[in-house]
mmCIF file with all atom_site columns, C-alpha atoms in Angstrom:
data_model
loop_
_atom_site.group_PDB
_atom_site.id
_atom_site.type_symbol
_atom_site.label_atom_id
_atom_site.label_alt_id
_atom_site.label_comp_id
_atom_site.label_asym_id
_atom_site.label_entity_id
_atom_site.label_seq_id
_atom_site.pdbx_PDB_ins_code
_atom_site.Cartn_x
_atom_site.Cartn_y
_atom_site.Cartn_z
_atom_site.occupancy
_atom_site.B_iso_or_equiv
_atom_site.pdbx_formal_charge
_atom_site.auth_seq_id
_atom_site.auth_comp_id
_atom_site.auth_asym_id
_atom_site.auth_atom_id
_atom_site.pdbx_PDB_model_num
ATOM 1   C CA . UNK A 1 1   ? 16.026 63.863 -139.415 1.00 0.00 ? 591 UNK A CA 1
ATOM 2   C CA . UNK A 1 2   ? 18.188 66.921 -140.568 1.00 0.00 ? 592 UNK A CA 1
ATOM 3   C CA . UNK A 1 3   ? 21.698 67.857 -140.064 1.00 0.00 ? 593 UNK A CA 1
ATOM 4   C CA . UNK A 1 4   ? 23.090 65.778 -136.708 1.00 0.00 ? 594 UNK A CA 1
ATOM 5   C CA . UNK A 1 5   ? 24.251 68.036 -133.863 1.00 0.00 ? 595 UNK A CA 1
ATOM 6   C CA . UNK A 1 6   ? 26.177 68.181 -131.079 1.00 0.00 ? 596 UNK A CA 1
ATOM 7   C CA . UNK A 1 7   ? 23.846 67.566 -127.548 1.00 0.00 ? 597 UNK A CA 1
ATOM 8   C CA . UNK A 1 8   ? 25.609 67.790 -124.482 1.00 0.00 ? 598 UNK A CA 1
ATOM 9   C CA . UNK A 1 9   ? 23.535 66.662 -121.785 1.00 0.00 ? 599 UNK A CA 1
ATOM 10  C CA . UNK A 1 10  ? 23.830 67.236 -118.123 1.00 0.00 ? 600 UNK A CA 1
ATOM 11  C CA . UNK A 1 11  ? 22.463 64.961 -116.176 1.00 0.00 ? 601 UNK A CA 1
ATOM 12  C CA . UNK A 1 12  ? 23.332 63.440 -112.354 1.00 0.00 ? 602 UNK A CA 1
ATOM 13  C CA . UNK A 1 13  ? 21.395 60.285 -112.616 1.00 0.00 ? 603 UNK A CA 1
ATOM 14  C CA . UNK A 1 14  ? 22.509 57.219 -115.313 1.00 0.00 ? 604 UNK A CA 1
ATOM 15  C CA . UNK A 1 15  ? 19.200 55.959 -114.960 1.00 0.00 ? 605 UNK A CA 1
ATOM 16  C CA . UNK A 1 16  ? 17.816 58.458 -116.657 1.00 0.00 ? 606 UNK A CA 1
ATOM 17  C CA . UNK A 1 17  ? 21.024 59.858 -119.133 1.00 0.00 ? 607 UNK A CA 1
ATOM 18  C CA . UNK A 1 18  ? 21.746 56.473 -120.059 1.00 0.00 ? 608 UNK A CA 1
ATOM 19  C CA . UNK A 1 19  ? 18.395 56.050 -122.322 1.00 0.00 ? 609 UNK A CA 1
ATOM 20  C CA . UNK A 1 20  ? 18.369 60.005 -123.256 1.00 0.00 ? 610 UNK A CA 1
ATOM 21  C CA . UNK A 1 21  ? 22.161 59.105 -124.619 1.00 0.00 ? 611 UNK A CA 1
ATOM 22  C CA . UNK A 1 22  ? 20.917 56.057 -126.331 1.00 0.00 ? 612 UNK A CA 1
ATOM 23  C CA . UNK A 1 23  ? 17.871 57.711 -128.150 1.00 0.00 ? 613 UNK A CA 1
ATOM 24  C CA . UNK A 1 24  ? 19.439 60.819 -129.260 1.00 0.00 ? 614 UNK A CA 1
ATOM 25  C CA . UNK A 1 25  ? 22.304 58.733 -130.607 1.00 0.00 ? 615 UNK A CA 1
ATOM 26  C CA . UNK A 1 26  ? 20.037 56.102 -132.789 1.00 0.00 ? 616 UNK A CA 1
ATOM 27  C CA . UNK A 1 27  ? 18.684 59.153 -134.159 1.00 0.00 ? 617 UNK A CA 1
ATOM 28  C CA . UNK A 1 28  ? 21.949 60.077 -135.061 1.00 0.00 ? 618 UNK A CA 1
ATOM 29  C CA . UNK A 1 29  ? 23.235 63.398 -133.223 1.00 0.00 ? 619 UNK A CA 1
ATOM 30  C CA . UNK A 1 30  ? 26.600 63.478 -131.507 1.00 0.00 ? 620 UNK A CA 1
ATOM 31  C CA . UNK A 1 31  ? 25.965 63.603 -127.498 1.00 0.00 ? 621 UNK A CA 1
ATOM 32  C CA . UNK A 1 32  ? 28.249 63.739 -124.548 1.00 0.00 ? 622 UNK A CA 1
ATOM 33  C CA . UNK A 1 33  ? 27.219 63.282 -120.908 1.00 0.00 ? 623 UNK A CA 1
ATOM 34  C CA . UNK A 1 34  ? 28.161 65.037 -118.139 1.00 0.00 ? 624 UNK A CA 1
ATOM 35  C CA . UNK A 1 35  ? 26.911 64.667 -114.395 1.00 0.00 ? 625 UNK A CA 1
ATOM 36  C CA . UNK A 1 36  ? 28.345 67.793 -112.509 1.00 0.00 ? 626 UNK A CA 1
ATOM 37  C CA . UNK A 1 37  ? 28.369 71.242 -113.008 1.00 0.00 ? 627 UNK A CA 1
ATOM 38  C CA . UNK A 1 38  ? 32.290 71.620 -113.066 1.00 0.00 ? 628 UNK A CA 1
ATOM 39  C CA . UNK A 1 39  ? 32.544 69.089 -116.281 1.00 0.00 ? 629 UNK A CA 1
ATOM 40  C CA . UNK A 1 40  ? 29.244 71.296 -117.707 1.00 0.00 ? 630 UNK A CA 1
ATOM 41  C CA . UNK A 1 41  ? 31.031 74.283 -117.644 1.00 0.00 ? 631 UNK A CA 1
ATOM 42  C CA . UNK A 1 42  ? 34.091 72.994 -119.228 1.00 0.00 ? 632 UNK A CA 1
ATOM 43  C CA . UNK A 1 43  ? 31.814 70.949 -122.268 1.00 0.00 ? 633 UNK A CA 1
ATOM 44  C CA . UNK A 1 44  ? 29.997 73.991 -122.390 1.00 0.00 ? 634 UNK A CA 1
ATOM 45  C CA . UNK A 1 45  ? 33.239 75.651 -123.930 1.00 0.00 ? 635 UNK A CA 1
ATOM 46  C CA . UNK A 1 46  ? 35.433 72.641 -125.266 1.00 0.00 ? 636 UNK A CA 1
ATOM 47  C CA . UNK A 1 47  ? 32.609 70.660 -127.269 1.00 0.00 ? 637 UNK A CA 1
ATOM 48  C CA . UNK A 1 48  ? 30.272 73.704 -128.211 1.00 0.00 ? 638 UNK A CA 1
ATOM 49  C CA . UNK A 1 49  ? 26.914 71.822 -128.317 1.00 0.00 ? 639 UNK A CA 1
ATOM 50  C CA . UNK A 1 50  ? 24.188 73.490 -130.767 1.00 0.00 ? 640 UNK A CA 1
ATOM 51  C CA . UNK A 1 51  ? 21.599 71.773 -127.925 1.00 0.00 ? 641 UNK A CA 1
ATOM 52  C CA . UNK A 1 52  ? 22.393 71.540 -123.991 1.00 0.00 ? 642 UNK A CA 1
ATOM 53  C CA . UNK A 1 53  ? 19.666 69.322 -121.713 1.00 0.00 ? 643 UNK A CA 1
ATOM 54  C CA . UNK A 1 54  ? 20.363 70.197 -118.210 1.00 0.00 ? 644 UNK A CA 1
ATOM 55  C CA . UNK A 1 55  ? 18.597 68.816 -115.266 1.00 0.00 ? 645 UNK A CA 1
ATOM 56  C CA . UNK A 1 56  ? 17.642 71.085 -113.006 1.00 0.00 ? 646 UNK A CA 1
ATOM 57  C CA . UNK A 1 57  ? 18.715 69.095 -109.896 1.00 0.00 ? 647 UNK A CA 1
ATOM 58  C CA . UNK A 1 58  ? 22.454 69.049 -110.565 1.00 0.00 ? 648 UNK A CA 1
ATOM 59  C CA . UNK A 1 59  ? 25.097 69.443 -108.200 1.00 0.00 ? 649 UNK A CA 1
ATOM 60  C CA . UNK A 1 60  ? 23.370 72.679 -107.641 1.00 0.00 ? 650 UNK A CA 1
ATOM 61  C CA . UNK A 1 61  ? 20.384 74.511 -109.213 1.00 0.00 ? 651 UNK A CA 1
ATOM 62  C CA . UNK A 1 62  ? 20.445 73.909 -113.037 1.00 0.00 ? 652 UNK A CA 1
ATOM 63  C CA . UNK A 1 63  ? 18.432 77.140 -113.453 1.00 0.00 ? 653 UNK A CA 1
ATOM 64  C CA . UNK A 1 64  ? 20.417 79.439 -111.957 1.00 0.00 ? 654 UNK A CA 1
ATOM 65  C CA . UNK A 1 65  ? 23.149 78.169 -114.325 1.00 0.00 ? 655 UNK A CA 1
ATOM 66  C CA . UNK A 1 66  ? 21.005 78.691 -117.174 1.00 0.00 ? 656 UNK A CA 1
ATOM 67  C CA . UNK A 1 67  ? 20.125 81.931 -115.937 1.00 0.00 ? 657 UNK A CA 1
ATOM 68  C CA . UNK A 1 68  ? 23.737 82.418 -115.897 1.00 0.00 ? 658 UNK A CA 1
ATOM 69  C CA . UNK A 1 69  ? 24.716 81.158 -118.922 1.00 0.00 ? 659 UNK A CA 1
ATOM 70  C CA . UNK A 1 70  ? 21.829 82.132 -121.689 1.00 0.00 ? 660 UNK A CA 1
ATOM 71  C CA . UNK A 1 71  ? 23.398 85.679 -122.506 1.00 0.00 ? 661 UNK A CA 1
ATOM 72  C CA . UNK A 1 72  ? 27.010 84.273 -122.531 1.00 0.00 ? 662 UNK A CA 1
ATOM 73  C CA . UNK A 1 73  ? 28.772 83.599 -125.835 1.00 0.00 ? 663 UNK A CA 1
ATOM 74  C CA . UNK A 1 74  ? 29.153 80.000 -125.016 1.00 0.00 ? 664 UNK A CA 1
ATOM 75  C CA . UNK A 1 75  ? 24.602 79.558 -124.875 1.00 0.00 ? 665 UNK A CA 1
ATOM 76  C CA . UNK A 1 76  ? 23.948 76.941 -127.420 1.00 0.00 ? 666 UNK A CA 1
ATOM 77  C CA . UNK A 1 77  ? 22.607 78.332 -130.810 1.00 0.00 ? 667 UNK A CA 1
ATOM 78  C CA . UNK A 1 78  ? 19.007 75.943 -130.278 1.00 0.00 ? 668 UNK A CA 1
ATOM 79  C CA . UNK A 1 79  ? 18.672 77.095 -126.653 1.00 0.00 ? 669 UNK A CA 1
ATOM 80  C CA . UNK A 1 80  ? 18.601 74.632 -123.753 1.00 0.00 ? 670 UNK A CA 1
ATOM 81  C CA . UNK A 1 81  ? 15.546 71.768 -122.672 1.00 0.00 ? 671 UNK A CA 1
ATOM 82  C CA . UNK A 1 82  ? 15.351 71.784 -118.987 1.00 0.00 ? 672 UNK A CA 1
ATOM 83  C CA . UNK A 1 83  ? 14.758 68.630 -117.473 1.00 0.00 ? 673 UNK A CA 1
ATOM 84  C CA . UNK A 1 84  ? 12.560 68.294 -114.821 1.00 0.00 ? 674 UNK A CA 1
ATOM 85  C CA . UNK A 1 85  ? 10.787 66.044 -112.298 1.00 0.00 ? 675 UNK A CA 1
ATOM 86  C CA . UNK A 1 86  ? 7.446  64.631 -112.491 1.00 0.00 ? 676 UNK A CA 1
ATOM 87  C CA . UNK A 1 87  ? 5.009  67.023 -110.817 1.00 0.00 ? 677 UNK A CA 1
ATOM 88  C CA . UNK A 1 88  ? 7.067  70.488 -110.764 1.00 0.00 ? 678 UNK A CA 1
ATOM 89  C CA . UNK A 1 89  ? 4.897  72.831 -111.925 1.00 0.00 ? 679 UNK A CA 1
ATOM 90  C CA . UNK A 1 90  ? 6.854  75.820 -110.163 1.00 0.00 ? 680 UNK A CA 1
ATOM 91  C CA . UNK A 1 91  ? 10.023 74.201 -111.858 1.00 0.00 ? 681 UNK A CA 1
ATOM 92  C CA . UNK A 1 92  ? 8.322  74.375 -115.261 1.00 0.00 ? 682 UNK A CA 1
ATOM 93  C CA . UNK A 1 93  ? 7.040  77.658 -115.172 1.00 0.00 ? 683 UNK A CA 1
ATOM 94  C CA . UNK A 1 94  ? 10.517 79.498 -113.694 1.00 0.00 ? 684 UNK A CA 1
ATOM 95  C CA . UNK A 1 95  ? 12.040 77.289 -116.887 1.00 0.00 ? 685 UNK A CA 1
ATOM 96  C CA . UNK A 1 96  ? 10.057 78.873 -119.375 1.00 0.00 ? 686 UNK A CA 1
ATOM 97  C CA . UNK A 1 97  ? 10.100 82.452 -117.662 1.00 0.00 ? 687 UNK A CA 1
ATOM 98  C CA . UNK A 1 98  ? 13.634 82.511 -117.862 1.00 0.00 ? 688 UNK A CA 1
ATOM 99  C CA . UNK A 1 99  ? 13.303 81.504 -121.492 1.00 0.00 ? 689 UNK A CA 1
ATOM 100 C CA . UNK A 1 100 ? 13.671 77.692 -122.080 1.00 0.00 ? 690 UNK A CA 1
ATOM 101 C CA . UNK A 1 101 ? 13.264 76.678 -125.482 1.00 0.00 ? 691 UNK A CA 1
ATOM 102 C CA . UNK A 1 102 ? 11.517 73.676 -124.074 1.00 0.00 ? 692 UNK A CA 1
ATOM 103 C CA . UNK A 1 103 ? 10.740 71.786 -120.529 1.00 0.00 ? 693 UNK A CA 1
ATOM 104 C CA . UNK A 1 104 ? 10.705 67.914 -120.772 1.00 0.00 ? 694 UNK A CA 1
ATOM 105 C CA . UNK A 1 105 ? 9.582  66.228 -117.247 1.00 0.00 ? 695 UNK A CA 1
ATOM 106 C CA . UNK A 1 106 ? 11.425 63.115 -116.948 1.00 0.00 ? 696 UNK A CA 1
ATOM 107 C CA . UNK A 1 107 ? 11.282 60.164 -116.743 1.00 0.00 ? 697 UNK A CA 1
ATOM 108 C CA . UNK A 1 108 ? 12.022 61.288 -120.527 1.00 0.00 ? 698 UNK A CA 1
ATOM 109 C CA . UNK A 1 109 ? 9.627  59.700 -123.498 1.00 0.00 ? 699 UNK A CA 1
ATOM 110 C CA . UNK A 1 110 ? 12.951 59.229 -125.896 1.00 0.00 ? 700 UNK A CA 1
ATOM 111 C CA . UNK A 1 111 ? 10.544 59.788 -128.882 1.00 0.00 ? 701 UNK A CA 1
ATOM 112 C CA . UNK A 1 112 ? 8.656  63.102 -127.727 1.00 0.00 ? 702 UNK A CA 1
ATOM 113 C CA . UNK A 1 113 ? 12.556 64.386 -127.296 1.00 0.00 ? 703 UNK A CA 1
ATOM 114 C CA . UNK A 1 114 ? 13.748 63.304 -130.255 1.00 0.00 ? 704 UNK A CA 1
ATOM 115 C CA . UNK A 1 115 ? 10.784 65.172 -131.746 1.00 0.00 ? 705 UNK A CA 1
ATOM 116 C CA . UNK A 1 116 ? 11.290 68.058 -129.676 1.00 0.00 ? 706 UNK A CA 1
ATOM 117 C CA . UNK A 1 117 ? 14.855 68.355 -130.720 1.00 0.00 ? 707 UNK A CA 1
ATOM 118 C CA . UNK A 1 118 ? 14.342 68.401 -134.175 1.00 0.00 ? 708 UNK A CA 1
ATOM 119 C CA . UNK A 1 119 ? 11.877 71.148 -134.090 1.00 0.00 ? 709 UNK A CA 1
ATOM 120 C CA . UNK A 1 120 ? 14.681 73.069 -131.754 1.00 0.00 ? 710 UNK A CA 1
ATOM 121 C CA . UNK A 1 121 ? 17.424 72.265 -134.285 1.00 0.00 ? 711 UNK A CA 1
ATOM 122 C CA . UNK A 1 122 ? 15.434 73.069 -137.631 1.00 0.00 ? 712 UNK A CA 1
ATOM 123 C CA . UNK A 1 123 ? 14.993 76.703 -136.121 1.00 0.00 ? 713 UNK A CA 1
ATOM 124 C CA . UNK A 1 124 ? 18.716 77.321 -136.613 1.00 0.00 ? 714 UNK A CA 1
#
């Protein structure tokens, strides 16, 4: 692994944060969890995360936050993974329209991420 980073993942369900949190830590990045959009938009500023995960089924619509937020100052420097449910296809490809630097359909493979965020992280 390369240099650890800060992940700040936002996420409404434990179920599924709780092992994301787990694996990303072990591998040894630095990863808070938040579970509404209110607390995303204040990590967003206050912990500066080089990687955000956001779930797309929030408190409200995860993309149109992301559509929202990848031209402000405060857009992570290795883009954002969108998180999405089994079997979205439309989901996926609005993700990657709007410019996701990757989609990961959950439930999440901890490995595949981990991969997935080092490739993401050794581009900056």
């Amino acid at each position: 692994m390369g240099t650890p980073a800060r992940i700040l993942l936002a996420e409404d369900q434990a179920s599924v944060a709780a092992p994301v949190v787990s694996r990303l830590t072990e591998a040894g990045h630095e990863v808070r969890w938040v579970r509404e959009m209110r607390e995303l938009r204040r990590q967003m500023v206050e912990f500066s995360p080089d990687l955000l995960l956001l779930d797309t089924t929030l408190d409200t619509d995860g993309l149109e936050y992301f559509q929202a937020v990848r031209f402000a100052p405060e857009h992570p420097p290795a883009g954002v993974i969108i998180l999405t449910p089994p079997g979205d296809r439309r989901t996926k490809e609005r993700a990657q329209q709007l410019g996701a630097a990757a989609v990961v359909t959950k439930p999440v493979d901890g490995d595949n991420l981990v991969a997935v965020v080092g490739d993401l992280l050794s581009m900056i």
